[in-house]
Short mmCIF file of N, CA and C in Angstrom, two decimals:
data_model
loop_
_atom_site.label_atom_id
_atom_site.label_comp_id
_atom_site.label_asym_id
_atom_site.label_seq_id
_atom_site.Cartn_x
_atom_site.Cartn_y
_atom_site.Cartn_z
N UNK A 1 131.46 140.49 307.07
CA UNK A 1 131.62 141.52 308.07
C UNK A 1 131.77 142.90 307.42
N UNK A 2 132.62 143.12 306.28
CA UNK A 2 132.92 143.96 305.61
C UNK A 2 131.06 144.53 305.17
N UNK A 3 131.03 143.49 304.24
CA UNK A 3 129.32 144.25 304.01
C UNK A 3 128.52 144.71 305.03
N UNK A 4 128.58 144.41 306.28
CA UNK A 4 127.70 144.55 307.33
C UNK A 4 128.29 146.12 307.64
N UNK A 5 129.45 146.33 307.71
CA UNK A 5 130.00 147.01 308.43
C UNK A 5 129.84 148.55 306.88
N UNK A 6 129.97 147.98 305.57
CA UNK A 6 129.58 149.44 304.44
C UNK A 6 128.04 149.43 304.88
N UNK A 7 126.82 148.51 304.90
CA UNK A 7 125.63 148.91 304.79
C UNK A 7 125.51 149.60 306.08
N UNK A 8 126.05 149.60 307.40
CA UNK A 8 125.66 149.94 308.30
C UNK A 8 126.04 152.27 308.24
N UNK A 9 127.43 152.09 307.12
CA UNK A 9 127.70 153.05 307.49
C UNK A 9 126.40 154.15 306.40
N UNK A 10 126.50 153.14 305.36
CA UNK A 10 125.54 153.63 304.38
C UNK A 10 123.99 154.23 305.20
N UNK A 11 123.56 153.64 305.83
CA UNK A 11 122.23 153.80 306.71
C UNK A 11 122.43 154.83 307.65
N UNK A 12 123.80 155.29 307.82
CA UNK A 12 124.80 156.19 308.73
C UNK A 12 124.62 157.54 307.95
N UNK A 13 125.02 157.54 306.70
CA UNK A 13 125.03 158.93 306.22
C UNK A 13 123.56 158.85 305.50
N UNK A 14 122.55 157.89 305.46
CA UNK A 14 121.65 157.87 304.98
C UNK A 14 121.04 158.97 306.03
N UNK A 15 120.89 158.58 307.06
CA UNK A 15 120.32 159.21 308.13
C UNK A 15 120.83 160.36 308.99
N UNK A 16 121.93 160.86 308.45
CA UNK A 16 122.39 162.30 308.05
C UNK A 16 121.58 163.28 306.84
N UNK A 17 121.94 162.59 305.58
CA UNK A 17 121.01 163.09 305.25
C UNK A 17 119.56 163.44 304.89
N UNK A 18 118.94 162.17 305.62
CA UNK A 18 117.60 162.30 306.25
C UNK A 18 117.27 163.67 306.90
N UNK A 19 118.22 163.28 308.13
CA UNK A 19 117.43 164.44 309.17
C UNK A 19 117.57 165.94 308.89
N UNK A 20 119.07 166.06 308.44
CA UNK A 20 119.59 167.38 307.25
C UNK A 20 118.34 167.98 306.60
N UNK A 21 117.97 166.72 305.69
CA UNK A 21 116.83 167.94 304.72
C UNK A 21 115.51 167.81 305.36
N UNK A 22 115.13 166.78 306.00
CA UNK A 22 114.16 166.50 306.88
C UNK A 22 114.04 168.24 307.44
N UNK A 23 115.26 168.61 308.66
CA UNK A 23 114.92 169.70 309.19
C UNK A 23 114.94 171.05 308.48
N UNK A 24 115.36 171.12 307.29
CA UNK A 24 114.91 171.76 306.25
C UNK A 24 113.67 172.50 306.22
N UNK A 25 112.75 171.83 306.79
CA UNK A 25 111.25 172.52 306.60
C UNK A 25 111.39 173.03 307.77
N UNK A 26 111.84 173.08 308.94
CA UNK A 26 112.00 174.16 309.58
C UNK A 26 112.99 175.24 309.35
N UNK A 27 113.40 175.33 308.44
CA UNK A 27 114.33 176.42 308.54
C UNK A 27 113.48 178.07 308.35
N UNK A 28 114.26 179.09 309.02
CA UNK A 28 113.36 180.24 308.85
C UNK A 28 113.31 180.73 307.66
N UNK A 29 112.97 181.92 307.46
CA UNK A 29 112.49 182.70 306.65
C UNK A 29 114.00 183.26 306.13
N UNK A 30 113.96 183.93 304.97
CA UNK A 30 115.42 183.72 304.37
C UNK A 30 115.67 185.31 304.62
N UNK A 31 114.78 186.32 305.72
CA UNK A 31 115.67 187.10 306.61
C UNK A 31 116.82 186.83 307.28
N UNK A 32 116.50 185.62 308.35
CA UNK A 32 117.32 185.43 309.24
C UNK A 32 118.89 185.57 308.83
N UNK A 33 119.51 185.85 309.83
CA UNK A 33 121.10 186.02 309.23
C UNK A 33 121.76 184.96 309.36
N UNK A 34 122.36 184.73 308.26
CA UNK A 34 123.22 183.64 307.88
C UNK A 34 124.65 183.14 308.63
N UNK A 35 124.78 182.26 308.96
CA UNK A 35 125.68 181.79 310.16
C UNK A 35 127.49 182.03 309.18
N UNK A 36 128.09 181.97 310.41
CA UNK A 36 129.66 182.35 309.69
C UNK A 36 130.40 181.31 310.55
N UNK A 37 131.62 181.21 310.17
CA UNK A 37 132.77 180.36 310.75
C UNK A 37 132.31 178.73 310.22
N UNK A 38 132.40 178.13 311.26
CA UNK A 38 132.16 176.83 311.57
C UNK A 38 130.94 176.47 311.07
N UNK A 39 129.89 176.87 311.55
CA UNK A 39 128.75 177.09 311.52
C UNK A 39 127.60 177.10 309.93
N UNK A 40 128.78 177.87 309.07
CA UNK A 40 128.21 178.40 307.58
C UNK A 40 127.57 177.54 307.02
N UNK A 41 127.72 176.33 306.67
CA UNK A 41 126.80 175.28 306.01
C UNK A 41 125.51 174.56 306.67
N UNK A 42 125.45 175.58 308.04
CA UNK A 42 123.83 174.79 308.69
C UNK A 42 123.03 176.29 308.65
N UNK A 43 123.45 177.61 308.06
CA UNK A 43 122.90 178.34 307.73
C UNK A 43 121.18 178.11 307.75
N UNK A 44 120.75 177.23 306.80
CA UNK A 44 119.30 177.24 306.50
C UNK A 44 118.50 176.69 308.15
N UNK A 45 119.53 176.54 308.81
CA UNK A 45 118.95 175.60 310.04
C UNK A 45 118.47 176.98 311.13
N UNK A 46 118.84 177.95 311.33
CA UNK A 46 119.30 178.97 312.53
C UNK A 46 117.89 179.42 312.55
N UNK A 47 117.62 179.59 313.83
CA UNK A 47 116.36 179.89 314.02
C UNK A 47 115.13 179.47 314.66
N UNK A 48 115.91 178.16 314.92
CA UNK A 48 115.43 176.84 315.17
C UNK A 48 115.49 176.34 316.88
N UNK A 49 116.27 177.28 317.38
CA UNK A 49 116.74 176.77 318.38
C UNK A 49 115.41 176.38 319.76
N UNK A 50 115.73 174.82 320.86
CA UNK A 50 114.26 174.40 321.68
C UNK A 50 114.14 173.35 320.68
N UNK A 51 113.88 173.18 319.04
CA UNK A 51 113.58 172.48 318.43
C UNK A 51 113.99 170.97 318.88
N UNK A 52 113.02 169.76 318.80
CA UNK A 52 113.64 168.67 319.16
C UNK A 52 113.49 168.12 317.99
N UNK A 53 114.32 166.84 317.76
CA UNK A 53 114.08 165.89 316.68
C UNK A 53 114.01 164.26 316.61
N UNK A 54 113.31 163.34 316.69
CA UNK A 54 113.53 162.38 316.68
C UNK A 54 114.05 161.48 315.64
N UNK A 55 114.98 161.08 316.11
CA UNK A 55 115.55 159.50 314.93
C UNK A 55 115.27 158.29 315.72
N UNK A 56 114.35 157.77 314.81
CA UNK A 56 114.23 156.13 315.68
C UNK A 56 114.98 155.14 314.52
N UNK A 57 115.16 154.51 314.99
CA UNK A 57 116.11 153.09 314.37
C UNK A 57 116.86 152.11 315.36
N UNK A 58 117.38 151.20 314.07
CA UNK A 58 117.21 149.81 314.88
C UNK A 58 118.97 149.99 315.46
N UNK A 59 119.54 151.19 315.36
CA UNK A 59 121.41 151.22 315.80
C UNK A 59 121.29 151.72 317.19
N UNK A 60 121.80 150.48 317.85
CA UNK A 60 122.10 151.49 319.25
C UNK A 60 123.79 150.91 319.11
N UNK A 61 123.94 151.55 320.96
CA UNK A 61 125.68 151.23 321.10
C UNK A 61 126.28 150.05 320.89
N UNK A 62 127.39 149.97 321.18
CA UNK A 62 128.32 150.86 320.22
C UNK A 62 128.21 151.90 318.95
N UNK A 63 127.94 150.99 318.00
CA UNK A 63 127.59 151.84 316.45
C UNK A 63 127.05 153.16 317.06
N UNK A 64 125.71 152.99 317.69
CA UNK A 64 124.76 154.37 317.73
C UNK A 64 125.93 155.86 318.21
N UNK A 65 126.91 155.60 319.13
CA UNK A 65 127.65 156.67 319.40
C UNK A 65 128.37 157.09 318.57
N UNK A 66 128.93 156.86 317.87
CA UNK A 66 129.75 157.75 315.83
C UNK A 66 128.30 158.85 315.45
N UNK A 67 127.09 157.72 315.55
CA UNK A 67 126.44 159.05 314.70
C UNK A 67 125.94 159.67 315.91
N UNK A 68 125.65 159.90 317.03
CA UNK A 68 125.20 160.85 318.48
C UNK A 68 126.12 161.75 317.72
N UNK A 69 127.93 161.51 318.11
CA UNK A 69 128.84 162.25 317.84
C UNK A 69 128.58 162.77 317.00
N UNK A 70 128.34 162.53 315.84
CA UNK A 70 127.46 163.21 314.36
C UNK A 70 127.05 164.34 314.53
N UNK A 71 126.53 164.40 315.49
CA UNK A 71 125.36 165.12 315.62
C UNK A 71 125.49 166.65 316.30
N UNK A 72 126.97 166.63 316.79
CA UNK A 72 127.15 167.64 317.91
C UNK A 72 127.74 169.05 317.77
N UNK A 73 128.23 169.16 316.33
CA UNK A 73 128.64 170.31 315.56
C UNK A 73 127.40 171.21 315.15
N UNK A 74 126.45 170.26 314.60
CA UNK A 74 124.89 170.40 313.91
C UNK A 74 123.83 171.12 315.21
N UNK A 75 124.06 170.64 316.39
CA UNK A 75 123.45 171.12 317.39
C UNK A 75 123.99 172.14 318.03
N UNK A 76 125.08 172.17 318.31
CA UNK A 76 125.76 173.68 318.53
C UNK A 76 125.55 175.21 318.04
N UNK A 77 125.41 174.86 316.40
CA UNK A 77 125.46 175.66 315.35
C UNK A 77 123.73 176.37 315.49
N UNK A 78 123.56 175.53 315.63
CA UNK A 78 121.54 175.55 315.22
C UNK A 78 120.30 175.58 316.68
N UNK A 79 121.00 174.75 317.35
CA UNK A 79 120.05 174.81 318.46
C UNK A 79 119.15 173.54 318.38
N UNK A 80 119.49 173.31 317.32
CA UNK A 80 118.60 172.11 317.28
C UNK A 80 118.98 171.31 318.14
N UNK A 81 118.05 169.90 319.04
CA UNK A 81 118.54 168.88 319.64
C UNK A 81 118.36 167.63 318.75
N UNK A 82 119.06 166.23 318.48
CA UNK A 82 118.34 165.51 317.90
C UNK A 82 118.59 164.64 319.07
N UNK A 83 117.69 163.80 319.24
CA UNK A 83 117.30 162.37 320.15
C UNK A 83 117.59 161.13 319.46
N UNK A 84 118.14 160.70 319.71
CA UNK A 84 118.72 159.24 319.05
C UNK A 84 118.12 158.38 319.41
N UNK A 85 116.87 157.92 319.07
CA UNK A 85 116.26 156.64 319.80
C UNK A 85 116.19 155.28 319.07
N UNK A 86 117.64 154.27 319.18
CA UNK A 86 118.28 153.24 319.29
C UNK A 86 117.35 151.90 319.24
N UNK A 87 116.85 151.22 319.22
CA UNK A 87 115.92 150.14 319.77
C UNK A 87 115.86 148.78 319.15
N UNK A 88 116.13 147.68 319.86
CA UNK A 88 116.10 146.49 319.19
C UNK A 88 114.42 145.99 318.94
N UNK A 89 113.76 146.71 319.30
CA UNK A 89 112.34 146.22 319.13
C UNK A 89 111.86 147.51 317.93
N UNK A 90 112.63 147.93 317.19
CA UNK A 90 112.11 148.31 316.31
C UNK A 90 110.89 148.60 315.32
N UNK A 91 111.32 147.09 314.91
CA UNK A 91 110.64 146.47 313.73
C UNK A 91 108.98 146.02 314.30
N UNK A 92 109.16 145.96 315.76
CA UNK A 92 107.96 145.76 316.32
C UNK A 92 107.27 146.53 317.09
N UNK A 93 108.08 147.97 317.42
CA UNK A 93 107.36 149.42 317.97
C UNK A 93 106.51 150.36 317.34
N UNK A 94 107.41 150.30 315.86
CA UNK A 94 107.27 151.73 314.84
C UNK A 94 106.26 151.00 314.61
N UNK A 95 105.49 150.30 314.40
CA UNK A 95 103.74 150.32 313.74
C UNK A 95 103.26 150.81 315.05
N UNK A 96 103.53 150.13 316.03
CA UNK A 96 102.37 150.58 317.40
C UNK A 96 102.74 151.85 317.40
N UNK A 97 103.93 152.56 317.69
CA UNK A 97 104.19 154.15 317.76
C UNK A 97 103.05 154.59 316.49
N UNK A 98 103.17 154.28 315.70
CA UNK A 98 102.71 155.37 314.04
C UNK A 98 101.19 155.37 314.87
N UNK A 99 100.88 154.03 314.94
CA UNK A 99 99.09 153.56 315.12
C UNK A 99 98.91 154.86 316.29
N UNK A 100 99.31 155.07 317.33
CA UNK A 100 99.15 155.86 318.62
C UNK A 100 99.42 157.09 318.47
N UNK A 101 99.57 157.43 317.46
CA UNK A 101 100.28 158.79 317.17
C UNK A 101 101.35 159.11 317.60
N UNK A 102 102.36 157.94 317.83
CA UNK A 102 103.38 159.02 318.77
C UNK A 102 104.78 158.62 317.31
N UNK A 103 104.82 158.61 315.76
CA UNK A 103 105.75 158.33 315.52
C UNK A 103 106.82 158.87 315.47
N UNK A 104 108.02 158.93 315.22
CA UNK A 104 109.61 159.86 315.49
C UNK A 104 108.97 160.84 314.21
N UNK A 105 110.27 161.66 314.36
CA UNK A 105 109.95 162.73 313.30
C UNK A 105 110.85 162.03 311.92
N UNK A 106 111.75 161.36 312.49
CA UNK A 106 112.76 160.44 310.99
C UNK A 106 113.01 158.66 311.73
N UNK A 107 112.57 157.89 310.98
CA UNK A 107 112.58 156.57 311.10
C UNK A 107 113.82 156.11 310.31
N UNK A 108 114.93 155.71 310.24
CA UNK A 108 115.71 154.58 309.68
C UNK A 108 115.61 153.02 309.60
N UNK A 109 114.86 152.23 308.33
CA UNK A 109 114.23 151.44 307.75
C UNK A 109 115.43 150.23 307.63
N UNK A 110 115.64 149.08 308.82
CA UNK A 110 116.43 148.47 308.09
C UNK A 110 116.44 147.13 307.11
N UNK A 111 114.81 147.15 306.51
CA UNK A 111 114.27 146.33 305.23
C UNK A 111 113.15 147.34 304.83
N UNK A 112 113.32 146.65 303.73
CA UNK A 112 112.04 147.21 302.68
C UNK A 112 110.49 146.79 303.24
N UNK A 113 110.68 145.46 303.72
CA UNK A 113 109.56 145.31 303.79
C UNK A 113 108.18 146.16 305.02
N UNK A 114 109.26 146.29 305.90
CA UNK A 114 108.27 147.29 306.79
C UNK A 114 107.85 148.93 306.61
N UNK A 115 109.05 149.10 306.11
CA UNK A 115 108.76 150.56 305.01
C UNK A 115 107.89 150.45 304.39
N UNK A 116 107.81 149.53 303.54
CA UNK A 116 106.37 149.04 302.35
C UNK A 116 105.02 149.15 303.51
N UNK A 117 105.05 148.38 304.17
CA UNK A 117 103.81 148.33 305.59
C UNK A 117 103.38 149.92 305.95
N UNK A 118 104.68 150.59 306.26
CA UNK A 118 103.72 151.82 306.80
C UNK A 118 103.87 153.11 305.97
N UNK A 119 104.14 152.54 304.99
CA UNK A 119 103.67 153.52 303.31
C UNK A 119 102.17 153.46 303.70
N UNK A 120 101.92 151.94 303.53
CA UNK A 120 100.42 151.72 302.96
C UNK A 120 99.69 152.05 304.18
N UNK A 121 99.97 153.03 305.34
CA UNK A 121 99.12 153.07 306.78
C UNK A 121 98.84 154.32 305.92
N UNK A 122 99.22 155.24 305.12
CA UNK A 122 99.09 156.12 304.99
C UNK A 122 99.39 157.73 305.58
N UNK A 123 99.90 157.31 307.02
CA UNK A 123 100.66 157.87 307.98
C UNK A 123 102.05 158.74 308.00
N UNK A 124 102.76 158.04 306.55
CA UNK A 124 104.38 158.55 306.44
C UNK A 124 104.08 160.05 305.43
N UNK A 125 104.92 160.39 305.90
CA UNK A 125 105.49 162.30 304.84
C UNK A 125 106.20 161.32 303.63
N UNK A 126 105.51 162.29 302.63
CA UNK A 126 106.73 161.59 301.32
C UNK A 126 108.04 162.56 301.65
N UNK A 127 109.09 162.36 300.68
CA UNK A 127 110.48 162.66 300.47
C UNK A 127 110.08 163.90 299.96
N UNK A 128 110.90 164.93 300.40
CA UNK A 128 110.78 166.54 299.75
C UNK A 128 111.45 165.72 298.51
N UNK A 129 111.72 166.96 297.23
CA UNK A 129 112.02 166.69 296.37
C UNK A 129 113.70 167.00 296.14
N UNK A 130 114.29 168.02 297.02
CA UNK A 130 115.18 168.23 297.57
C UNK A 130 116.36 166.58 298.04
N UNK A 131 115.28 166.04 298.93
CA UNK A 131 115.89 164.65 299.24
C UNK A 131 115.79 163.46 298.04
N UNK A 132 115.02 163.64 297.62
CA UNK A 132 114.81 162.69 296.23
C UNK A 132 116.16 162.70 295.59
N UNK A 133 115.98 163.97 294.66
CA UNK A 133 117.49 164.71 294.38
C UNK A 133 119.14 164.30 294.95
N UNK A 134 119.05 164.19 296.38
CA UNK A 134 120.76 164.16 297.22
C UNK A 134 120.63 162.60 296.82
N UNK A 135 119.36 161.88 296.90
CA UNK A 135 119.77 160.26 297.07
C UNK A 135 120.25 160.02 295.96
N UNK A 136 119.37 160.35 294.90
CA UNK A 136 119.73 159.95 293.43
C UNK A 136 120.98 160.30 292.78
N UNK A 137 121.59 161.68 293.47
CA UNK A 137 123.23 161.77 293.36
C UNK A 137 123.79 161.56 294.10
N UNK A 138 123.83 161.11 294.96
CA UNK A 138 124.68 160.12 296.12
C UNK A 138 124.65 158.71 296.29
N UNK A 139 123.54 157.99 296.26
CA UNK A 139 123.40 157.04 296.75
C UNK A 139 123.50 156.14 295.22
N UNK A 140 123.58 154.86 295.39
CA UNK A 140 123.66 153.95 294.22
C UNK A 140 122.51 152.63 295.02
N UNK A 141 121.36 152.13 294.22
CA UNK A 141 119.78 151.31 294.14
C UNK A 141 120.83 149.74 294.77
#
């Protein structure tokens, strides 16, 4: 239970900092003025605001509401919205979504092996190098 309950949180801040540097490439132009108070560390985000974002993955409720909550400082600050889209059919949507064009803007992978699958569609964004970087000092293989 214990392991279930670290990998789940792991896939938790994984997908924090997914969508974090993910929305990164929208951030404006390094005119824009830089946010203060509360706010100061989503700086690169402002500018953004209307913006939607999708997270698809296989966490819905319970679990899925900690990271919604996640999410609500980040959207305040920025304007950004993110969409939490939860789904037990996952593992069996995200190819038909990718195939139809309609895939999320950030997917959370919970095996390798279907990640491996829609590498090879040719369809996925690689990792900025930015994100390469946070995993390799954060995360442990």
């Amino acid at each position: 239970m214990r392991a279930t309950i670290r990998r789940r949180s792991a896939i938790g801040v994984a997908t924090l900092a997914v969508a974090a540097l993910a929305l990164s490439g929208c951030a404006p132009a390094a005119e824009d003025t830089a946010a203060t108070g509360d706010c100061a560390a989503y700086a690169d985000y402002l500018g953004n605001e209307g913006t939607e974002v999708e997270i698809y993955t296989t966490i819905v409720s319970p679990e899925a509401d900690l990271f919604q909550e996640s999410f609500a400082e980040f959207e305040e600050c920025t304007g950004i919205t993110i969409n939490w889209n939860g789904s037990q059919e996952f593992e069996a949507q995200l190819p038909v979504r990718v195939e139809g064009g309609t895939a999320p803007d950030l997917a959370v992978f919970p095996q390798p092996g279907l990640l491996k699958k829609m590498v090879e569609t040719g369809k996925m964004v690689p990792a900025s190098d930015a994100l390469a970087a946070s995993v390799d000092a954060n995360y442990t293989p």
